[in-house]
XYZ file of C-alpha atoms in Angstrom:
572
model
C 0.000 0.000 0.000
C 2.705 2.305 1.166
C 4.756 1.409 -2.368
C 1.386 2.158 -4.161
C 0.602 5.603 -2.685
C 4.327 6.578 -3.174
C 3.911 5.932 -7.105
C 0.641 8.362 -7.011
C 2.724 10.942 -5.036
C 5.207 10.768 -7.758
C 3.042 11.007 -10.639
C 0.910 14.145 -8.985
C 4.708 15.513 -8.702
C 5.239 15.249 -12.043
C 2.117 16.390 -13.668
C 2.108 19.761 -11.120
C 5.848 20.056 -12.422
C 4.370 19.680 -16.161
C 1.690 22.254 -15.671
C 4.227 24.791 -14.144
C 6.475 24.600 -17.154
C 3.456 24.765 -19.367
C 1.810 27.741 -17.726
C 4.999 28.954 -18.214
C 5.495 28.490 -22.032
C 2.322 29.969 -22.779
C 3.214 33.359 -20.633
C 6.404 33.168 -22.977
C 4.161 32.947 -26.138
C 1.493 35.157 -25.165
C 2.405 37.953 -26.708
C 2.415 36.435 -30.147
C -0.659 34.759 -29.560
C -2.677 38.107 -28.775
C -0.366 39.604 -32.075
C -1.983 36.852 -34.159
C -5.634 36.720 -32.853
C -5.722 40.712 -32.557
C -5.201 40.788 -36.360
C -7.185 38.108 -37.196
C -9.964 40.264 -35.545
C -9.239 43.520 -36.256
C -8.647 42.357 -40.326
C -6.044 45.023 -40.817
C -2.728 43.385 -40.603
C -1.470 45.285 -37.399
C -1.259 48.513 -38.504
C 0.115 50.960 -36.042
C -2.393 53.809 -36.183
C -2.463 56.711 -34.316
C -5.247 56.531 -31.087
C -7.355 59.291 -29.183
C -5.440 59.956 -25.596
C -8.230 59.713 -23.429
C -9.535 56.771 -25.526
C -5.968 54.788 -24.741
C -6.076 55.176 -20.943
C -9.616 54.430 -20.490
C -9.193 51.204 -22.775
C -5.878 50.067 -21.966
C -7.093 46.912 -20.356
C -8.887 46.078 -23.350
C -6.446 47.050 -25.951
C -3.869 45.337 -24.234
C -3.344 42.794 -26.614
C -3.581 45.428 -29.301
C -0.784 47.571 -28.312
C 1.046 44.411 -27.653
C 0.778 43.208 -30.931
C 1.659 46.907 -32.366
C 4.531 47.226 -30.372
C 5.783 44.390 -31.174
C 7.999 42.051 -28.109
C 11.234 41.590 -27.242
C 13.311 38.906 -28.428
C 15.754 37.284 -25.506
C 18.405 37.462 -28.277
C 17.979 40.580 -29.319
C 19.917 42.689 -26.964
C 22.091 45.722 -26.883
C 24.173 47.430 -24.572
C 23.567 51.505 -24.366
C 25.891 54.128 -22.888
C 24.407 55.593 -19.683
C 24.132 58.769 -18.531
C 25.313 58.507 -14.904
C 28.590 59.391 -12.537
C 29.383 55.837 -11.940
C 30.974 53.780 -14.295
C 30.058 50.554 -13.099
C 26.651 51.452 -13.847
C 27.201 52.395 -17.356
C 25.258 49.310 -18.444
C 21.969 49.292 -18.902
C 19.013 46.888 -18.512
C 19.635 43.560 -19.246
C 16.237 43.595 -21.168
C 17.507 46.145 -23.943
C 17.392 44.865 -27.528
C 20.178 44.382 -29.672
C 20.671 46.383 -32.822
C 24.166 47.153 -34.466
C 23.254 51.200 -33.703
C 25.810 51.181 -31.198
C 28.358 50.239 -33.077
C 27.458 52.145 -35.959
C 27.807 54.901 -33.293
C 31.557 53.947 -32.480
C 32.508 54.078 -36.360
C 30.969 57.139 -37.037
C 32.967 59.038 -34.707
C 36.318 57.214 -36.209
C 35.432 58.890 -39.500
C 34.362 62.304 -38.577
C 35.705 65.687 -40.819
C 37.139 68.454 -39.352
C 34.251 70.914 -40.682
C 32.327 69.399 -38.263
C 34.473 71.942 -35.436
C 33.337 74.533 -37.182
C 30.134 74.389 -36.493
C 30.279 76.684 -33.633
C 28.946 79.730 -35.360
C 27.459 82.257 -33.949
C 23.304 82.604 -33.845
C 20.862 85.053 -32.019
C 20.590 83.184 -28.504
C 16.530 83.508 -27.721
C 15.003 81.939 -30.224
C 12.619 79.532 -30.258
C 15.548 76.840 -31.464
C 14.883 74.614 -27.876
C 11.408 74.300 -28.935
C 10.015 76.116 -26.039
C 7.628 79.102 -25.368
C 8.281 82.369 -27.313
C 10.050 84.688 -25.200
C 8.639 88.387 -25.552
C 11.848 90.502 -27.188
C 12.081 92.648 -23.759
C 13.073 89.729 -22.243
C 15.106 88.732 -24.792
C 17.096 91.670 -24.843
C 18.330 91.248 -20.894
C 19.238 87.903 -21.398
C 21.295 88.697 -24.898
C 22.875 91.494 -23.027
C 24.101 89.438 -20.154
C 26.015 87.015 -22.740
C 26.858 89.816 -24.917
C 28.998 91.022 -21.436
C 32.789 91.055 -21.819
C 32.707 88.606 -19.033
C 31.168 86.260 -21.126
C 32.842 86.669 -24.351
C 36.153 85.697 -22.783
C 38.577 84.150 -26.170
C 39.457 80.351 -25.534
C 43.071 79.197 -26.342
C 43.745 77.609 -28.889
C 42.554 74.547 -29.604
C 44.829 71.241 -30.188
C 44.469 67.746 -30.941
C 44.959 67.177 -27.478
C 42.302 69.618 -26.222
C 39.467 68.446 -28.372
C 38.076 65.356 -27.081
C 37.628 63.726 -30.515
C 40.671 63.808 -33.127
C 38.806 64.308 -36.780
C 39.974 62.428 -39.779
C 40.770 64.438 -43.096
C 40.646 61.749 -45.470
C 37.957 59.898 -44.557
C 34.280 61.132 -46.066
C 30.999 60.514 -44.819
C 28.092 59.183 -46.827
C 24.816 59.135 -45.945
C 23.326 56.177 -44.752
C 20.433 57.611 -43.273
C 18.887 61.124 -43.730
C 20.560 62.225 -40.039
C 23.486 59.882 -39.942
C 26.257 59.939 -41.328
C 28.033 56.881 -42.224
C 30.809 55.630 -44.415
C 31.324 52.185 -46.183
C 34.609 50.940 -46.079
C 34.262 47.547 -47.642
C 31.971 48.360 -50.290
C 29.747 45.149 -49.025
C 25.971 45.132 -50.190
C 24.878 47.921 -48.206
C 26.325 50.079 -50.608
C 24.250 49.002 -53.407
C 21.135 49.705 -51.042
C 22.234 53.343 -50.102
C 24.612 54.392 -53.064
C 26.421 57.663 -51.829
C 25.284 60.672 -53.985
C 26.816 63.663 -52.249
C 28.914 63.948 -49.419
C 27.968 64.646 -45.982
C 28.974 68.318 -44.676
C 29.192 68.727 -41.015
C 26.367 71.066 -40.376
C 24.090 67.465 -41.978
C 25.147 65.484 -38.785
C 22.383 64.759 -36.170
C 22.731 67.129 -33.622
C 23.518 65.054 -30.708
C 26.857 63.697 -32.649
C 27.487 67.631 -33.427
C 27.205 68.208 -29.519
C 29.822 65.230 -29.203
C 32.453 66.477 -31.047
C 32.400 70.201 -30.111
C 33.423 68.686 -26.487
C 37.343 70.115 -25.638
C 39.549 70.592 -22.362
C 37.613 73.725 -21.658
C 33.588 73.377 -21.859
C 31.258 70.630 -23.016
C 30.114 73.465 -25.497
C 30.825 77.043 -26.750
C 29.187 79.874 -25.465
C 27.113 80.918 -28.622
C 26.849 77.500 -30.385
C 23.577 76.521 -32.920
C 24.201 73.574 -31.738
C 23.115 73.471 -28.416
C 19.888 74.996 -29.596
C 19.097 72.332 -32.078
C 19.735 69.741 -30.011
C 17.429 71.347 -26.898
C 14.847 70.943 -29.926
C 15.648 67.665 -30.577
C 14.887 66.448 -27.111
C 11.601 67.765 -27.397
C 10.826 67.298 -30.699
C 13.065 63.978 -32.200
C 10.297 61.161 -31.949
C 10.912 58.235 -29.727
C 11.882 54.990 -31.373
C 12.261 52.593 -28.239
C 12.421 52.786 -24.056
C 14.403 50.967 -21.532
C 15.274 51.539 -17.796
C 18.205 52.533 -16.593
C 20.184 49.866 -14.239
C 21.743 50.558 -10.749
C 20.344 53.755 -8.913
C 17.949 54.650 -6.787
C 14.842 55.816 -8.542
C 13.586 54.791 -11.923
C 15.009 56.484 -14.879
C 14.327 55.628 -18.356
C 16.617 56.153 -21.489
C 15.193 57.012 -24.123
C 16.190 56.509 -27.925
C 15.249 59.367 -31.141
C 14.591 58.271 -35.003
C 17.956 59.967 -35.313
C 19.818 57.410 -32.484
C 20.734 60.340 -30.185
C 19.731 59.375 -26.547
C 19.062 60.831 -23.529
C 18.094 59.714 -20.090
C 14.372 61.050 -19.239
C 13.708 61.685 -15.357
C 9.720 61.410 -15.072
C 7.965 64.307 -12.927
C 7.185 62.706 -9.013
C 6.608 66.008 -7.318
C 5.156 68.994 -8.419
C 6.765 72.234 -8.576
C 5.410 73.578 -4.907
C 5.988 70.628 -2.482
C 9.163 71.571 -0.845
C 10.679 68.798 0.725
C 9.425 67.450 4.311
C 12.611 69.179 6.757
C 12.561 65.297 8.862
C 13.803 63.936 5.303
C 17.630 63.112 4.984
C 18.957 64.503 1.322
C 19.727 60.896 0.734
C 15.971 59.819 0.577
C 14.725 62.259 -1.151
C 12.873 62.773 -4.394
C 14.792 63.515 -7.757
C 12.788 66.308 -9.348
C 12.754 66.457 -13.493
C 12.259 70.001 -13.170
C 15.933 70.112 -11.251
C 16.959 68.843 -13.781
C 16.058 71.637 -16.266
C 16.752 74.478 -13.954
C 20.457 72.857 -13.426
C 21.297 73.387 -17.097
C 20.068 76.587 -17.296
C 21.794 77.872 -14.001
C 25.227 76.518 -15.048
C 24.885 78.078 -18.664
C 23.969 81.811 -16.688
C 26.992 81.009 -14.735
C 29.123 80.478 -17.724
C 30.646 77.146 -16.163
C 28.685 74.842 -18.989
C 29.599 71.608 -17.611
C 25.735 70.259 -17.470
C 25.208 68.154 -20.226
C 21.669 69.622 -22.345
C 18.349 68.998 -20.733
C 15.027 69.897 -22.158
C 11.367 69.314 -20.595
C 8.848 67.229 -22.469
C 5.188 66.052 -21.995
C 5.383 62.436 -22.968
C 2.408 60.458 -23.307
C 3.090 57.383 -21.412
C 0.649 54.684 -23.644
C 2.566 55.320 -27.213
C 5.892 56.663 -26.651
C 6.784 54.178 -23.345
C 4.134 51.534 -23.100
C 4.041 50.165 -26.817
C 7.365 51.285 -27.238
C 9.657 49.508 -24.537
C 11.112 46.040 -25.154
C 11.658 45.509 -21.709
C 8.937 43.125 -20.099
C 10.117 44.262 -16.018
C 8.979 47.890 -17.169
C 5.741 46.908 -19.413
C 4.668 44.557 -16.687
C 4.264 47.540 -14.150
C 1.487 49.740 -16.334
C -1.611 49.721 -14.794
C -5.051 52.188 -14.729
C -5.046 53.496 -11.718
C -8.614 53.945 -9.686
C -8.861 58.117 -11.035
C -8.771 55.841 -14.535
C -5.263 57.020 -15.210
C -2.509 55.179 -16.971
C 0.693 54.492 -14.254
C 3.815 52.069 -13.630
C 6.641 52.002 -11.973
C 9.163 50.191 -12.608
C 12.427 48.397 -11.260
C 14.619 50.199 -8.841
C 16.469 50.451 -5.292
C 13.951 53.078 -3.781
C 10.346 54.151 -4.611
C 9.879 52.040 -7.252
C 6.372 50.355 -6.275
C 2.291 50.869 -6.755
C 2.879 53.358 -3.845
C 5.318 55.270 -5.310
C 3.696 54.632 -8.916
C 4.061 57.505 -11.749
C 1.029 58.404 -13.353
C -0.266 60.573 -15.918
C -3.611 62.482 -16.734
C -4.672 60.493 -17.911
C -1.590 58.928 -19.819
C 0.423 62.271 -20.001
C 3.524 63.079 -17.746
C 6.254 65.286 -17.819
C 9.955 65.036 -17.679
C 13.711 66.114 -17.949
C 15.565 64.924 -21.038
C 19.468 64.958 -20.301
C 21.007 64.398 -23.655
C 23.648 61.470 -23.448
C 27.347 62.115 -23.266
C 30.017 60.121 -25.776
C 29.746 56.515 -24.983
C 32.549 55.332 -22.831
C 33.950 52.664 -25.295
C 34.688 56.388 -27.317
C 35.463 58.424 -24.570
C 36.314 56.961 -21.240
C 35.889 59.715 -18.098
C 36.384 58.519 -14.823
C 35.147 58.990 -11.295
C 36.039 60.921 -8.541
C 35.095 60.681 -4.897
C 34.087 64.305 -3.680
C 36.153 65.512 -1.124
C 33.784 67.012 0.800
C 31.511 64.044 0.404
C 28.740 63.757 2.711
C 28.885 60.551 5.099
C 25.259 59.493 3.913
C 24.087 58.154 7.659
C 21.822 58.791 9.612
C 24.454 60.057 12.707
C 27.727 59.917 11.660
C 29.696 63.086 10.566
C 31.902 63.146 7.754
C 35.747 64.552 8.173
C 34.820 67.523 6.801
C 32.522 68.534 9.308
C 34.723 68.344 12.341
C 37.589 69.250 11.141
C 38.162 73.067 10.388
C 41.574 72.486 8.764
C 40.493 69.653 6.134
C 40.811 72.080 3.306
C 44.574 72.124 4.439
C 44.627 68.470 3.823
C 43.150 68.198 0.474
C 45.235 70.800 -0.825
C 48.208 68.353 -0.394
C 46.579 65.585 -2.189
C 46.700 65.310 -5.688
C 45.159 66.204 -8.072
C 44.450 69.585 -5.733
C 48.226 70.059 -4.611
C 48.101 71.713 -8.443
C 46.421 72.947 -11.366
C 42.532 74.120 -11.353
C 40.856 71.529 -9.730
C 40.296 73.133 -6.583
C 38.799 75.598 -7.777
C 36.614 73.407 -9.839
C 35.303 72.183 -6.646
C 34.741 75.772 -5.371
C 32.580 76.187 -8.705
C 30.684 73.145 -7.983
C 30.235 74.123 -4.488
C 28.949 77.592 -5.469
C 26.415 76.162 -7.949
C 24.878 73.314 -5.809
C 24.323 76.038 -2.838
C 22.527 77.899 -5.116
C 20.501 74.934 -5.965
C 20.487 73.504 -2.543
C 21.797 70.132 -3.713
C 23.153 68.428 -0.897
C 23.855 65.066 -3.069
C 27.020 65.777 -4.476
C 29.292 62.570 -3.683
C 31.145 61.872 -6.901
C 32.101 63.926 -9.868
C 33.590 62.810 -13.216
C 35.987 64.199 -15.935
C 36.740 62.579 -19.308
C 40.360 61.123 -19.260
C 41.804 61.956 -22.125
C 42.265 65.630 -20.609
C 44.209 64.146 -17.259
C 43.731 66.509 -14.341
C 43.590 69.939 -16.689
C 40.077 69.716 -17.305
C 36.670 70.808 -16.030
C 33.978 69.241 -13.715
C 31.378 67.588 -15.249
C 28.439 68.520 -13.264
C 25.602 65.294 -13.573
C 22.782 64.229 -11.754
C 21.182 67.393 -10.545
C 17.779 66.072 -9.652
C 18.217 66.993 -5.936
C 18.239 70.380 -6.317
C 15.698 73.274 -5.655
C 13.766 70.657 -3.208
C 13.861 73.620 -0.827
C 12.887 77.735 -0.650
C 13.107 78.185 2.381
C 15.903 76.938 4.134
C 19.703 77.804 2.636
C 21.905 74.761 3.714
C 25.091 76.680 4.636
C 27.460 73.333 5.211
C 26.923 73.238 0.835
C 29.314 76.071 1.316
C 31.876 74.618 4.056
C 34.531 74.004 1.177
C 34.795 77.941 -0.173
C 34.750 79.036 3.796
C 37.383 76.416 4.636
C 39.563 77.283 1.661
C 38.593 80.673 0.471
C 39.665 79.996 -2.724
C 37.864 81.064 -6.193
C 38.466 81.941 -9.667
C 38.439 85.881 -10.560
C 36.130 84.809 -13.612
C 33.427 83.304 -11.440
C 33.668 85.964 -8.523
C 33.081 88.978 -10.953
C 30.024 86.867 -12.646
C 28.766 86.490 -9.270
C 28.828 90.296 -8.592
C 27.500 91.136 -12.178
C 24.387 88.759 -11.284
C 23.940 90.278 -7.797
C 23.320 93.713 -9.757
C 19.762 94.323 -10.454
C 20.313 95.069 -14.033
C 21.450 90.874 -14.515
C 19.818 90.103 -11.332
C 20.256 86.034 -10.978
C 16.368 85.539 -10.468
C 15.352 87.286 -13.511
C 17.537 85.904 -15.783
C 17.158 82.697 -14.805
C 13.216 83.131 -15.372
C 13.712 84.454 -18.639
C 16.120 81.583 -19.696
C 13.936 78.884 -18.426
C 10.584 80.216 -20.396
C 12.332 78.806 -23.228
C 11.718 75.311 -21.743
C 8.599 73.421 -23.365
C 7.097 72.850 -19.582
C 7.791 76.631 -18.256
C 7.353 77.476 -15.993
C 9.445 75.025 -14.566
C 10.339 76.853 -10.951
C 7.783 78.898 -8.576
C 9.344 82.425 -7.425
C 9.862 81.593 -4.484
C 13.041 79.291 -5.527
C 13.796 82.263 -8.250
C 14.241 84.613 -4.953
C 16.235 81.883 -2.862
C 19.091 81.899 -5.395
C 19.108 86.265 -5.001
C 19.477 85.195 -1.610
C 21.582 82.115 -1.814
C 24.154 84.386 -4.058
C 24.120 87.097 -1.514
C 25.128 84.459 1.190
C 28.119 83.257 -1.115
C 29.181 87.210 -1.579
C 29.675 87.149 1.957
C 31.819 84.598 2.707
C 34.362 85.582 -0.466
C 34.057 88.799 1.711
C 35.125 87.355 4.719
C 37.811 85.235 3.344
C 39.113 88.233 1.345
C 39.093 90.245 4.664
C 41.208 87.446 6.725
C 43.188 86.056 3.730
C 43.668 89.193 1.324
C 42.052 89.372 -2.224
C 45.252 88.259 -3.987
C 45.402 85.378 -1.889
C 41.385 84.329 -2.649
C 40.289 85.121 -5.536
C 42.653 83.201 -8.522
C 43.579 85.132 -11.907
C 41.762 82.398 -14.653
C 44.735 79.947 -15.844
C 44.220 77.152 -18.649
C 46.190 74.533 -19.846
C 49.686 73.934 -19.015
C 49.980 77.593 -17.438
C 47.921 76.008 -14.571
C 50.989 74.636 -13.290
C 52.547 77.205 -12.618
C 50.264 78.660 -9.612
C 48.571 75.504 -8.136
C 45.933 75.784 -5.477
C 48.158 75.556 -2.246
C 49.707 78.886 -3.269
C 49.614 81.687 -0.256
C-alpha cells in the first residue's frame, strides 16, 4: 500500500511540475498569440495607427493585446548594450532587457570617420530663439538675457585649440556618406549595403544629427561654446526627435528611463514625481529624497547663466506614457508595471532600489507626464571619463559626521593631495560648491571628468535632480569648502557680482532663460528669490575670506592649460 501511494505521489509531482512549465510556455508565447488573434480580428494586418489619448487610458485593459501586438515584443536574443548617462561607471550598463541592434556600433565608427568641418560648427546665432522648442520669449526679455552674454565677461577668447584639447581627433581623409537622412556613415568595404544606399553627395558637417554635433564640439575647456547653434538644435531635438524605443536605466535609486530618437541620439528622461510647490518634508535626509525632473532643467540653465557649462543639455517634455513608453519599450520588467489606476489614469513604476512600487507609482492624466531629457554624453567605449570621490563628500548616515565637518583644517589636507596640490581643480570644486548652494543640492558625492584631458580639465556637473527641493531653508554646510579654503576663480567671482546687480539680477535671468523650456514654468518664485538670496550668502563669505586672507590670496587670476601649473591651489 505504502509502495502504491508513493507511485501516485510521484506522478501528482510530475504532472504539477508539467503544468508549471506549461503555464509557463504559454506566458512566454502570449504575446504572439494576442499579435496573431488581434489581427485576425481587427482584419487590418497590425497597422500601427495613431489613437485618441483619453480613448488609450480608459481602454488600456482592453487594448492590451492590441498595443502588444503593435509594439511588437522583445526577443531574448535581441539585446544591446547603451551608454548611460550617470557618474558611476560601473553602472554604465543598462538593462539587461535592452534589444540588440548594431546602432551602437554604428555609433563607435561614425565618430572614427568624422571631418574636421564638423568643429566649425560653432557659429554664432541670435541666442533667444525659439531653437529649444520652447515658449516664445517676448523681445524685452530677450534683450536682458542677450545682453548678459553679450557682457565682456562672457565673451572671454578660448586658447587655442589642439588635438589634445578636443576630445575627438577628426579624420581628413575619410568622407561621410549618408546612410540615413541624419546619420552619417561611411562604407569601407563596399559590401551590399552600398548598393542599397549608393552615396550621392557627401555629408557636410552642419548634416550630422545634432547630438553627434554636440559630441564632437566637447574640448579641455567646456562641453560646449558659449554661442553655439548647436546646443539649440539639439534642446529641440529632445523635445521634438520622436521616440523609437524605451528601456530603464540599471543601478540607482529611482527609476530612470533612457530614451532613444529616429535619429539614435539618446538621452536619459527623469519622469515628474513632485510637483513644482511641495518643498521637501525638513525630517527627510537629502539621501531619501525625491529627484525632481524640473531640477533637472533648472540645473542646465543655471550653469549656462553662470558660464561654467559643464551640465550636459536637458530639455522638458510632456510624454504620453501609452505610445511613446508603453508600446514602445522592449523591456517586459517595465511593461509589466502599467496599470489604470482607480482616477482611470494610466501608471507604472518600474524596477529600482527606492520608490519604485504601486505606492510610489508615476502616473499621468490620464496617460500624459512630464519630464527632464538629459542628452547622453560620448559613450565610454569612445570616450572613457572617470570617477572621482568628492572631497567634501557627505557621510550618507543617519548620525555619523563626515571629516569635513569636524575638522576646520580639512581644506589644508586636500590641498596636499593630488590632483588639488596643483592645477585648477580646486577651484573646480569651489565652482561646484557655489552652484549646488545655489541649488540647494546636498547630493554631491562623486564627480567625473573625461580622461583623455588628465587633471587639466573641467567638472562635469551630472545628476542634478536633488536640487531646488527647498525655498526656504539655505543649507550653509553646501558652502563649508569655499569658507574652509577661500579659494575662487576671478572669472566666477566677478560673474557672481554682475548677477547680484539688479540690471542681470540672478532671479530674472534665470526666469527668462527657463521660459524657453517646453514645460515653463518650470520653478515657482519663491526658488527664483532663494538663489538672489543664496548668491548674496556666497558674496559674503568671499568677503570674509578676502578680509582674513587678502584678495590676492582668494580670488585666482583664470589659468588654462599647461599655465595652470605654474600657480597651483596651495599657493599663499
Amino acid at each position: 500500500l505504502n509502495m502504491i501511494l508513493f507511485r501516485k505521489f510521484r506522478v501528482l509531482i510530475l504532472m504539477v511540475f508539467l503544468v508549471a512549465c506549461t503555464m509557463h510556455i504559454m506566458i512566454d508565447l502570449l504575446p504572439k498569440l494576442e499579435k496573431r488573434a488581434t489581427g485576425a480580428e481587427s482584419g487590418d494586418g497590425g497597422c500601427q495607427c495613431a489613437h485618441h489619448t483619453g480613448g488609450e487610458s480608459q481602454g488600456w485593459g482592453k487594448q492590451r493585446a492590441r498595443t502588444a501586438a503593435e509594439a511588437g515584443w522583445p526577443n531574448k536574443h535581441t539585446l544591446r548594450i547603451l551608454q548611460d548617462f550617470s557618474n558611476e561607471p560601473s553602472s554604465n550598463l543598462t538593462s539587461h532587457s535592452l534589444e540588440k541592434i548594431t546602432t551602437a556600433g554604428d555609433r563607435a565608427d561614425s565618430f572614427r570617420r568624422m571631418k574636421t568641418s564638423a568643429g566649425k560648427a560653432d557659429d554664432h546665432k541670435p541666442l533667444m530663439g525659439d531653437a529649444s522648442g520652447g515658449r516664445i520669449v517676448p523681445s524685452r526679455a530677450v534683450s536682458r538675457l542677450s545682453r548678459l552674454f553679450e557682457h565682456p565677461l562672457y565673451k572671454v577668447e578660448l586658447p587655442p585649440l589642439t588635438d589634445d584639447d578636443t576630445l575627438f581627433n577628426v579624420n581628413n581623409d575619410i568622407r561621410f556618406y549618408p546612410r540615413h537622412p541624419t546619420w552619417p556613415l561611411h562604407n569601407e568595404d563596399g559590401n551590399e549595403d552600398e548598393e542599397e544606399f549608393s552615396p550621392t553627395e557627401e555629408v557636410t558637417a552642419e548634416s550630422y544629427p545634432n547630438w553627434l554635433r554636440f559630441h564632437i564640439g566637447i574640448n579641455r575647456y567646456e562641453l560646449y561654446s558659449r554661442h553655439s547653434p548647436v546646443l539649440d538644435a539639439l534642446l529641440k531635438d529632445l523635445v521634438t526627435q520622436r521616440i523609437t524605443s524605451v528601456a530603464m536605466k540599471s543601478g540607482g535609486t529611482q527609476l530612470k528611463l533612457i530614451m532613444t530618437f529616429q535619429n539614435y541620439g539618446q538621452a536619459l528622461f527623469k519622469p515628474m514625481k513632485q510637483t513644482r510647490e511641495q518643498e521637501t518634508p525638513p525630517d527627510f535626509f537629502y539621501f531619501s529624497d525625491f529627484e525632481r525632473h524640473n531640477a533637472e532643467i533648472a540645473a542646465f540653465h543655471l550653469d549656462r547663466i553662470l558660464d561654467f557649462r559643464r551640465v550636459p543639455p536637458v530639455a522638458g517634455r510632456l510624454v504620453n506614457m501609452t505610445r511613446e513608453i508603453r508600446d514602445l519599450t522592449r523591456d517586459k520588467k517595465l511593461w509589466r508595471t502599467f496599470f489604470i489606476s482607480p482616477a482611470n489614469n494610466v501608471c507604472f513604476y518600474g524596477e529600482c532600489s527606492y520608490y519604485c512600487s504601486t505606492e510610489h507609482a508615476l502616473c499621468g492624466k490620464p496617460d500624459q507626464i512630464e519630464g527632464s531629457l538629459a542628452a547622453f554624453l560620448p559613450d565610454l567605449n569612445l570616450a572613457k571619463r572617470k570617477t572621482w570621490r568628492n572631497p567634501w563628500r557627505r557621510s550618507y548616515h543617519k548620525r555619523k559626521k563626515a571629516e569635513w565637518e569636524v575638522d576646520p583644517d580639512y581644506c589644508d589636507e586636500v590641498k596636499q593631495t593630488p590632483p588639488y596640490d596643483r592645477g585648477t581643480r580646486l577651484l573646480d570644486i569651489m565652482d561646484m560648491t557655489i552652484f549646488d548652494f545655489l541649488m540647494g543640492n546636498m547630493d554631491r558625492h562623486h564627480y567625473e571628468t573625461f580622461e583623455k584631458f588628465g587633471n587639466d580639465t573641467f567638472i562635469i556637473h551630472l545628476d542634478n535632480g536633488r536640487g531646488f527641493g527647498k525655498h526656504s531653508h539655505d543649507e550653509l554646510s553646501i558652502l563649508v569648502p569655499l569658507s574652509q579654503c577661500c579659494r575662487m576663480r576671478k572669472s566666477t567671482y566677478l560673474r557672481l557680482q554682475l548677477l547680484a546687480k539688479e540690471e542681470y539680477q540672478l532671479s530674472s535671468m534665470m526666469e527668462e532663460s527657463l521660459l524657453r523650456d517646453r514645460l515653463s514654468p518650470i520653478l515657482i518664485q519663491p526658488h527664483l528669490q532663494a538663489m538672489d538670496r543664496r548668491l548674496r550668502l556666497v558674496l559674503q563669505v568671499v568677503a570674509g575670506c578676502i578680509e582674513k586672507e587678502g584678495y590676492v590670496n582668494v580670488v585666482e587670476e583664470d589659468l588654462v592649460g599647461d599655465t595652470a601649473t605654474h600657480r597651483g591651489p596651495g599657493h599663499r
